[in-house]
Coordinates of C-alpha atoms in Angstrom, one line a residue:
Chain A
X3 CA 30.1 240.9 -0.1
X4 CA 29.9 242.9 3.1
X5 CA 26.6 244.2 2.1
X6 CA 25.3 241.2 1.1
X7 CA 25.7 240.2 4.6
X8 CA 24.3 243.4 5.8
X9 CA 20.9 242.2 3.6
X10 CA 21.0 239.2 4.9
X11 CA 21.4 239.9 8.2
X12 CA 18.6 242.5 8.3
X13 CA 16.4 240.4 6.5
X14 CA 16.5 237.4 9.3
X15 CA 16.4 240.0 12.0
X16 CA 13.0 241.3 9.9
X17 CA 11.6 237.6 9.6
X18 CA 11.9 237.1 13.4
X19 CA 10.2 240.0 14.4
X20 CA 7.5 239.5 11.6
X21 CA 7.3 235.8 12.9
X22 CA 7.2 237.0 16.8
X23 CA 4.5 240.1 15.9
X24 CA 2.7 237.7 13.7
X25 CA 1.6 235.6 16.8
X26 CA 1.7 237.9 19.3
X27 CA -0.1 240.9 18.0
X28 CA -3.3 242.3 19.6
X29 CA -5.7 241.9 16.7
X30 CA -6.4 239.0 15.2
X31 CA -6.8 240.8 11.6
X32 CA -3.0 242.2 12.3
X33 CA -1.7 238.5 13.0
X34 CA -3.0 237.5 9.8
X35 CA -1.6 240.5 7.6
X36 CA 1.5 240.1 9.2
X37 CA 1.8 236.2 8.6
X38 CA 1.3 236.9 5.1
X39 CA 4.3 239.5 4.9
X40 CA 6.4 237.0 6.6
X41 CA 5.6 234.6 3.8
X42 CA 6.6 237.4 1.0
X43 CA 10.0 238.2 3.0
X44 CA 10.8 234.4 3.7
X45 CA 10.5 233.6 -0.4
X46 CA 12.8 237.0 -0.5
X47 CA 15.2 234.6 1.8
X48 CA 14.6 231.8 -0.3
X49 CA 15.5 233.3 -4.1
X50 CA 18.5 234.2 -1.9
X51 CA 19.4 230.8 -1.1
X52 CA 18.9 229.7 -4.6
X53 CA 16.0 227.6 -4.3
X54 CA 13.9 229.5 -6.8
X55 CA 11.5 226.5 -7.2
X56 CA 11.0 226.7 -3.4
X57 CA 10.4 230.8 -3.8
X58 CA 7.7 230.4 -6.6
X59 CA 5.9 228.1 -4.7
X60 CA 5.8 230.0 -1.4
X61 CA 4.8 233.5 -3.1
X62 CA 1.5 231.3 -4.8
X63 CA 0.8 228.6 -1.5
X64 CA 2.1 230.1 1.5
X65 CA 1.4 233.8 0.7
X66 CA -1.3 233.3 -1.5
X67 CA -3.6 230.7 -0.6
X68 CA -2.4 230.6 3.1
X69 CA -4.2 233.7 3.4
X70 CA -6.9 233.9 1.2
X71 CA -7.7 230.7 4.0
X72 CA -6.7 232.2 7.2
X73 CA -8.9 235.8 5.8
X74 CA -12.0 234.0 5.3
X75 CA -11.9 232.0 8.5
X76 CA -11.0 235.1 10.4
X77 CA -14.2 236.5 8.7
X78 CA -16.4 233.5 10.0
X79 CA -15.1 233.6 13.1
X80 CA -14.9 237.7 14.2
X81 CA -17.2 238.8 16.5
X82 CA -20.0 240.9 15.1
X83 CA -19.3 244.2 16.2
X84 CA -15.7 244.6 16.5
X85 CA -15.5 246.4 13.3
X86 CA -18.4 248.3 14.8
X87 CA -16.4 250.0 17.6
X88 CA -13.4 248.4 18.5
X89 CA -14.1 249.1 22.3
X90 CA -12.2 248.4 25.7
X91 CA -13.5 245.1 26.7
X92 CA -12.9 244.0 23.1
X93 CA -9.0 245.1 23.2
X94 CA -8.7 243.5 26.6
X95 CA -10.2 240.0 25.5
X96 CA -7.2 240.2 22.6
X97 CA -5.2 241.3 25.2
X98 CA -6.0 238.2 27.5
X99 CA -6.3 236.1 24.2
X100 CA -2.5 236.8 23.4
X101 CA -1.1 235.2 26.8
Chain B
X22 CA 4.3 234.6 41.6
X23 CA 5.4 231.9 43.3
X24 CA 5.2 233.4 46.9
X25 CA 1.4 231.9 47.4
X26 CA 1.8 228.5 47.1
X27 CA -2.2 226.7 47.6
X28 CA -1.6 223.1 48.4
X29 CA -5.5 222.1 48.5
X30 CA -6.1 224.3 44.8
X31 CA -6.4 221.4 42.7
X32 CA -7.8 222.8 39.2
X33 CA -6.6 224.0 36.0
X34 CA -3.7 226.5 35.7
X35 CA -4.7 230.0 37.3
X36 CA -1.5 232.1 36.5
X37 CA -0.8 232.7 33.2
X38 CA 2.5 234.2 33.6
X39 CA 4.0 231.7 35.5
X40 CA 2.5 229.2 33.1
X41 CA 4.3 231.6 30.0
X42 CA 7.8 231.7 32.3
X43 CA 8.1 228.3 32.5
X44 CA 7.3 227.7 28.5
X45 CA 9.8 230.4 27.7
X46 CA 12.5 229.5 29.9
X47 CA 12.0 225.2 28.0
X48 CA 11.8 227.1 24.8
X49 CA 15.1 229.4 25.2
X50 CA 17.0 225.6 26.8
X51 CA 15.7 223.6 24.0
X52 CA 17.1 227.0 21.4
X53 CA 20.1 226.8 22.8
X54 CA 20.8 223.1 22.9
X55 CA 19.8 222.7 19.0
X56 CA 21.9 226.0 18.8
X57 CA 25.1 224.0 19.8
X58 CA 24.3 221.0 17.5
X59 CA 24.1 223.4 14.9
X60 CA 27.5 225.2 15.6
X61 CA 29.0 221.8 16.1
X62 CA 27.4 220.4 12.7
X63 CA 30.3 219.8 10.1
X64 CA 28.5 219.5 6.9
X65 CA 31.5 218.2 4.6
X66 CA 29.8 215.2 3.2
X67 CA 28.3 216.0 -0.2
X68 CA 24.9 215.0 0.0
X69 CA 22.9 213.9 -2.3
X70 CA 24.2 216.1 -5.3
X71 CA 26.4 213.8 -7.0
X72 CA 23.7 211.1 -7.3
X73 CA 21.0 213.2 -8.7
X74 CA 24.1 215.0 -11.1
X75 CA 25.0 211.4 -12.2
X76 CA 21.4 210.2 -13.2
X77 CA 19.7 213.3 -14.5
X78 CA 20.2 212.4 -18.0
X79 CA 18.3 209.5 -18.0
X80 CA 15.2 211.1 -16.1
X81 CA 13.7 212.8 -18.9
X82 CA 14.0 216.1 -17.3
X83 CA 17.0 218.6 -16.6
X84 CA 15.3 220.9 -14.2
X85 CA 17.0 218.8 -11.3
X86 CA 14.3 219.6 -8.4
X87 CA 12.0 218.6 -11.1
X88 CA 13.8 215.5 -11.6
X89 CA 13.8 214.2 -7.7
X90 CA 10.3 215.0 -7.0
X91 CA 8.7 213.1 -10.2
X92 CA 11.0 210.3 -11.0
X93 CA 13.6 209.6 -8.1
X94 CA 11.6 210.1 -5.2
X95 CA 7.7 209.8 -7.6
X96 CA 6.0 208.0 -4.4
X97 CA 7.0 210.8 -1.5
X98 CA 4.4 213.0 -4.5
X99 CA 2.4 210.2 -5.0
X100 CA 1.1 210.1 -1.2
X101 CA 1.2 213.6 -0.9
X102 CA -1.5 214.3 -3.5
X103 CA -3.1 211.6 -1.9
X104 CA -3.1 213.4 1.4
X105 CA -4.5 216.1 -0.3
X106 CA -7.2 214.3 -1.5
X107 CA -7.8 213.2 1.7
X108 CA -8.0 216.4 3.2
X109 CA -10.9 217.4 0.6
X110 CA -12.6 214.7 1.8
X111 CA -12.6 215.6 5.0
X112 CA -13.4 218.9 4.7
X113 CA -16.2 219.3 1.8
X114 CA -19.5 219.0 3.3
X115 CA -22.0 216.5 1.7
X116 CA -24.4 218.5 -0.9
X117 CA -26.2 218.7 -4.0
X118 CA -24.2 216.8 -6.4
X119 CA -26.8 217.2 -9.2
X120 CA -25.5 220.8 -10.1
X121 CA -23.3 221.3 -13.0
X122 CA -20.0 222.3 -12.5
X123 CA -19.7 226.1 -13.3
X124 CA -22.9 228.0 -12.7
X125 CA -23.7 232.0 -14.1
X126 CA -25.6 233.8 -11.1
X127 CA -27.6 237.2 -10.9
X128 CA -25.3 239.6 -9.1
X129 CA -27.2 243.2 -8.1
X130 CA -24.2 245.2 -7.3
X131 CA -21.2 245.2 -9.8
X132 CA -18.1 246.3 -8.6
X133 CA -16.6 247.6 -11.9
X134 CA -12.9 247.6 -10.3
X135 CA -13.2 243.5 -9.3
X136 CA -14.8 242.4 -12.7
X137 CA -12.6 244.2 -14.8
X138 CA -9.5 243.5 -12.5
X139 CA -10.6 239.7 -12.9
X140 CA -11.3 240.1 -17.1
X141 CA -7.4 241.3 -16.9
X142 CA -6.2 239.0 -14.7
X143 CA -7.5 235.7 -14.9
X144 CA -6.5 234.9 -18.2
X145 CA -3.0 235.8 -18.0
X146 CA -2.7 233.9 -14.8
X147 CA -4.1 230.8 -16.7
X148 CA -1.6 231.0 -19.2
X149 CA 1.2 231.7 -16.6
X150 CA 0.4 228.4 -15.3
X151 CA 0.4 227.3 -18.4
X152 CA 4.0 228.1 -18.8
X153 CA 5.3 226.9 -15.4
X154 CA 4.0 223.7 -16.2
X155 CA 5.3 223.4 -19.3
X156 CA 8.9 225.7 -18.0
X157 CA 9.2 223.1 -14.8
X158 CA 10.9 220.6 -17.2
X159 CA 14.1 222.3 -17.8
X160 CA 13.5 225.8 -15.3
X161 CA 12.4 226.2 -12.0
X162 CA 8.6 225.9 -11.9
X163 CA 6.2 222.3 -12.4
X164 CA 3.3 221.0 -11.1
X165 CA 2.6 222.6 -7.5
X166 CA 3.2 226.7 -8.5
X167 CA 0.9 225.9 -11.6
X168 CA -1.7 224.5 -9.6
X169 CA -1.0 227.5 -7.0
X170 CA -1.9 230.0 -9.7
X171 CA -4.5 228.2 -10.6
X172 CA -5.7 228.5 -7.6
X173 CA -5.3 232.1 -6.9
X174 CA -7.0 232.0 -10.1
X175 CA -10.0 230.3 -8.7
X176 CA -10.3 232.7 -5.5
X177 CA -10.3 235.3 -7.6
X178 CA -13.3 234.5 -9.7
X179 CA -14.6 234.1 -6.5
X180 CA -14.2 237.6 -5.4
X181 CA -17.0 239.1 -7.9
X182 CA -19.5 236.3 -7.6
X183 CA -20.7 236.3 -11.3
X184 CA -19.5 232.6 -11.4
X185 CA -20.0 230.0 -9.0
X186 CA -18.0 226.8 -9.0
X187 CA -20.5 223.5 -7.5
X188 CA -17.2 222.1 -6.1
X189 CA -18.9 219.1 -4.7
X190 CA -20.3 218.2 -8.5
X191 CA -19.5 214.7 -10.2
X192 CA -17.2 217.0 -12.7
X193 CA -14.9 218.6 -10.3
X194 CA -14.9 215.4 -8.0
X195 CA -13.4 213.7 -10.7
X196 CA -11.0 216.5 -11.5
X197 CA -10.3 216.6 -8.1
X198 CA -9.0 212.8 -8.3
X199 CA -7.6 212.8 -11.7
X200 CA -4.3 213.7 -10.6
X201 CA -4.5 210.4 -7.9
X202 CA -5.7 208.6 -10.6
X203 CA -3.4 209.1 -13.1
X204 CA -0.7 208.9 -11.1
X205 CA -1.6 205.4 -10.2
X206 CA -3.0 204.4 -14.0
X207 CA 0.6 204.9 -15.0
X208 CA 2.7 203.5 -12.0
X209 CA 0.9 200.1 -12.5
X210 CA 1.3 200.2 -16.1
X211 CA 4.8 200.6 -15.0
X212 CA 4.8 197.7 -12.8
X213 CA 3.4 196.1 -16.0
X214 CA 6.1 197.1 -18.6
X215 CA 8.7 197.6 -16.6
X216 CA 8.0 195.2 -13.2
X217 CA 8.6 198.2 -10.6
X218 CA 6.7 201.1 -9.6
X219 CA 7.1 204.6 -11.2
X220 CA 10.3 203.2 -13.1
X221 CA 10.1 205.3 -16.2
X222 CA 11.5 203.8 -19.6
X223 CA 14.3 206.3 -20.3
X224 CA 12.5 207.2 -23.7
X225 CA 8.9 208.0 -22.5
X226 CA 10.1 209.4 -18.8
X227 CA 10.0 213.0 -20.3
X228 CA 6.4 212.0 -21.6
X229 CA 5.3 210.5 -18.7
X230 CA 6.4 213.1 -16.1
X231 CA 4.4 215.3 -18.2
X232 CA 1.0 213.5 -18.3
X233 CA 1.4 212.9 -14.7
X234 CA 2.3 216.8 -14.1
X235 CA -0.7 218.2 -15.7
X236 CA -3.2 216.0 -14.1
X237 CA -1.3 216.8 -10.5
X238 CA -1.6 220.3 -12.0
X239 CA -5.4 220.5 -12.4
X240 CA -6.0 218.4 -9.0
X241 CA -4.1 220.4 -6.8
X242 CA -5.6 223.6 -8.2
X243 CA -9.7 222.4 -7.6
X244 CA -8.1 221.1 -4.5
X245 CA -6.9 223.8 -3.0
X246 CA -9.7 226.4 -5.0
X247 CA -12.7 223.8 -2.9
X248 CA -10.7 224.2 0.1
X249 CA -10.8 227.8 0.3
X250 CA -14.5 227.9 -0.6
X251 CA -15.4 225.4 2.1
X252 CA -14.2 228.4 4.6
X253 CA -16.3 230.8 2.9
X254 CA -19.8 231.5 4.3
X255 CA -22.2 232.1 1.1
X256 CA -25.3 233.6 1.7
X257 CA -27.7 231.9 -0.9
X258 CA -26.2 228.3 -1.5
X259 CA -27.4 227.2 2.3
X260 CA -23.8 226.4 2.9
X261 CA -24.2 227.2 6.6
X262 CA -27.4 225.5 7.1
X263 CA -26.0 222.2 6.0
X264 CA -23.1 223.1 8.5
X265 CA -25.9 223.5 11.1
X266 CA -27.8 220.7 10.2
X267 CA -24.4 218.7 10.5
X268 CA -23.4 219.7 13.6
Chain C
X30 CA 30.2 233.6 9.7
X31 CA 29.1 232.4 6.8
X32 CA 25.3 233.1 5.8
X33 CA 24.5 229.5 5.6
X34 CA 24.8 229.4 9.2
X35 CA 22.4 232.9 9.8
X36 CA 19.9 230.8 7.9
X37 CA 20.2 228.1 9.9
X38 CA 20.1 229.8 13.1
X39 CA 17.1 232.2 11.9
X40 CA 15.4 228.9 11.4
X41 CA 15.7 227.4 14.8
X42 CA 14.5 231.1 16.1
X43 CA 11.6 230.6 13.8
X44 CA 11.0 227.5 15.5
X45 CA 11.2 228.3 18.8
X46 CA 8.8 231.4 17.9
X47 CA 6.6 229.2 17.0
X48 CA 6.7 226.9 19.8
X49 CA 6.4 229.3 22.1
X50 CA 3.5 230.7 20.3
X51 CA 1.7 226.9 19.9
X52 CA 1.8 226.5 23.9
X53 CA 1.0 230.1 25.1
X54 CA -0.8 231.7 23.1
X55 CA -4.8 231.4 23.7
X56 CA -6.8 231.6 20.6
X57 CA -6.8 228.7 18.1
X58 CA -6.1 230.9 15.2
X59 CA -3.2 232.5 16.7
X60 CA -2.2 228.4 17.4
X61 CA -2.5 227.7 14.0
X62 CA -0.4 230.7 12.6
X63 CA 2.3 229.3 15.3
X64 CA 2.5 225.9 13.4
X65 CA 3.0 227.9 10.1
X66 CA 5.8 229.5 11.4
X67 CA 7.4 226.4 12.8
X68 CA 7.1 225.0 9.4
X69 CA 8.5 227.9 7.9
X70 CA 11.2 227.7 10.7
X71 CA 11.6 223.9 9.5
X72 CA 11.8 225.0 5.9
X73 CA 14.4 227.4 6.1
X74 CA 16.7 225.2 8.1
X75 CA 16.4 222.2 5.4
X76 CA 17.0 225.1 2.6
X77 CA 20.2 226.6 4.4
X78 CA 21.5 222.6 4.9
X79 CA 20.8 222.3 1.1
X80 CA 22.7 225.5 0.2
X81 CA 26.4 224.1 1.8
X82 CA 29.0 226.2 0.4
X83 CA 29.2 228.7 -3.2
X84 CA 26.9 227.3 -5.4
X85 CA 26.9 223.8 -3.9
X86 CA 22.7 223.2 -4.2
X87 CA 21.5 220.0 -3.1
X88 CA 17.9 219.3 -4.9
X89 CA 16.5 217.1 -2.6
X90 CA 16.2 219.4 0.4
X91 CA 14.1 221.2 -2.2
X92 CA 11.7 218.9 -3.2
X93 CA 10.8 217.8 0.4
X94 CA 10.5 221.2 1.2
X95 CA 8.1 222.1 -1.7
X96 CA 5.8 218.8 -0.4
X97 CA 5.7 220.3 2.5
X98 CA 4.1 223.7 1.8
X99 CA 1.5 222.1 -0.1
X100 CA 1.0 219.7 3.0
X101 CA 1.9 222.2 5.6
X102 CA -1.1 224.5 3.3
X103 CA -3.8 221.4 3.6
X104 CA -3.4 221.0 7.3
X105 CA -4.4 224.8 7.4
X106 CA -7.3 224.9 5.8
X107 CA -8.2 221.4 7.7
X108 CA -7.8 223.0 10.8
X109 CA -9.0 226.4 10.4
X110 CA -12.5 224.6 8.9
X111 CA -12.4 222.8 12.5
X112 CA -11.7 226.0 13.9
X113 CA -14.5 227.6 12.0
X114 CA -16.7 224.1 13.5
X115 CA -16.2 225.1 17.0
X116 CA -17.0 228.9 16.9
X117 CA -20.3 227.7 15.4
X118 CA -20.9 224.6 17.8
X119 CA -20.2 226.9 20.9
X120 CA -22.5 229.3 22.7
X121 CA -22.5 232.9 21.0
X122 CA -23.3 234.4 24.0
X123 CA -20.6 233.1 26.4
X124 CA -18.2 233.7 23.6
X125 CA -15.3 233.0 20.9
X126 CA -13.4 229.4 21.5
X127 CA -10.0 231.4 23.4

């Protein structure tokens, strides 16, 4: 029992700093990844709460799909030579994007 | 950064950190307050349990999440597929419509790992969604995580470009509103047989929920498969012009 | 405490990350992650309500919660292709919608 508090415990304390890097990151491409491990750890929290139906559905939607969507619009989007040399300027408009 | 205080400066916000102190400090008053309502939350009634216990035998299903999503509460699905339809139609640019639905294209580079990946894959995803579908009946699963995989299915044929899906086609417009349209075919027969909307007869419900799940099931799957391909930027298919030419 | 109530509370944490997020942060995508995460923030609350004590599992929570992925997933890709609008409407040279 205790240690399935312990889980428990460490696995909230994991989706809030997942949730809180996932906005907050510097790169736009690290948001994204992160976002998607936030969805695989919050259907972890959901099998644990029993609502398997719930779980199956976020590891297809919400992992899955989610972001096969937000991948593809990030590559629309990016700005051509970022993955060129990831330079000062570029870091700081991240930086400036993030506040 | 409060100490210069411009009385005459009458534009937009030019201090971002006072601007993200003032959200935090609402956001940490607003935590706390819904903190206390939770703490002070005494959750002793039984909810709705006991109601969905007492009438799952007559819904033609026993997987109970099943159960409330197509028979006890049919129309909250009903509109949602609709505003997922609806969503489509917002998003799907206008184009050729003449093309058939599934089209073989000349690819130059193979990537060996991708197509063999998808050979593997893709048919044992199918037939996983298969068996939700058929599993959400009596064990969790059903209509939504078969038309996920179904999806995932979909953006991964995408991945090696040998096959290209017209999603805006008279075929997959119709798949795309089969689910809709069944749905509503068999709520007004309803209404016809039984004089209310969605109320199953207690022999045909199992049936029913069935017919209504596979034709949610291939909907949401071209759905959300179109949606994902409206985000991608193809190089040959003049996707982007007609985005330009649009805008 | 029970671990109903962590869920609970990691819920409303996950919604004020998110809300804090949806008003601060600058670019749209990051504002669209944000409403994910106040979803998921929504979702979990809903779930941990559901879940009341032992293996007391109220199915309703759970079907309104799986509507609302598939809803909360639509509204995604509806924004992100209005998202994906604006970058191309706007000037290239001046720069990405912040």
């Amino acid at each position: 029992m205790n240690l399935q508090i312990a889980f428990d415990v460490m696995l909230m304390l994991n989706c809030l700093i997942l949730a809180w890097m996932s906005i907050f990151s510097k790169s736009l491409f690290r948001c994204i990844v992160l976002f998607v491990c936030l969805g695989l750890l919050v259907t972890i929290a959901w099998g644990q709460m029993g609502a398997f139906d719930v779980a199956i559905a976020e590891a297809a939607i919400g992992a899955g799909i989610t972001g096969a969507l937000l991948l593809a619009a990030w590559n629309r989007i990016k700005p051509e030579d970022e993955d060129a040399q990831p330079a000062q300027p570029a870091s700081e408009v991240n930086n400036r994007g993030a506040r | 950064m409060f100490n210069q205080i411009d009385l005459e400066y009458n534009g937009p916000v030019n201090d971002p950190k006072a601007s993200w102190l003032i959200t935090l400090c609402s956001v940490l008053g607003f935590l706390i307050v819904l903190t206390l309502v939770l703490l002070n939350y005494d959750a002793h009634n039984a909810g709705l349990r006991p109601y969905v216990e007492g009438s799952l035998s007559s819904s033609g299903v026993t997987n109970p999440v099943t159960a409330v999503l197509l028979n006890f509460r049919a129309y909250d699905t009903l509109l949602e597929i609709a505003v997922l339809l609806i969503v489509v139609i917002a998003v799907l640019p206008l184009r050729n419509s003449k093309t058939s639905l599934v089209r073989c294209i000349e690819v130059t580079n193979h990537d060996l790992v991708l197509t063999s990946l998808q050979r593997w894959l893709a048919p044992a995803v199918l037939m996983f969604a298969g068996y939700l579908l058929w599993a959400g009946a009596t064990q969790p699963g059903g209509a939504f995580q078969a038309g996920a995989l179904l999806a995932g299915a979909c953006v991964l044929m995408f991945q090696t470009g040998v096959y290209r899906v017209n999603y805006t086609s008279i075929m997959a417009r119709s798949l795309m509103a089969c689910g809709l349209a069944m749905f509503i075919a068999v709520g007004l027969a309803l209404i016809w047989f039984e004089g209310s909307l969605l109320k199953y007869p207690q022999d045909y419900a199992g049936v029913l929920i069935l017919l209504i799940e596979s034709g949610a099931t291939l909907s949401i799957a071209i759905c959300l498969a179109s949606l994902y391909s409206s985000l991608i930027d193809i190089p040959g298919t003049g996707h982007a012009a007609t985005f330009e030419s649009g805008s | 405490m029970s671990s109903e109530l962590l869920y609970s509370l990691t819920g409303l944490g996950l919604f004020a990350i998110g809300l804090l997020g949806i008003v601060v942060a600058g670019h749209v995508m990051r504002k669209i992650l944000a409403l994910n995460i106040m979803g998921i923030g929504i979702f979990m609350l809903l779930i941990a309500i559901a879940k009341q004590d032992g293996s007391f599992v109220d199915p309703v929570p759970h079907a309104m919660v799986l509507t609302g992925i598939v809803i909360a997933a639509a509204g995604t890709a509806l924004a992100l292709n209005l998202m994906v609008r604006l970058h191309r409407m706007s000037d290239p040279k001046q720069g990405k919608p912040k």
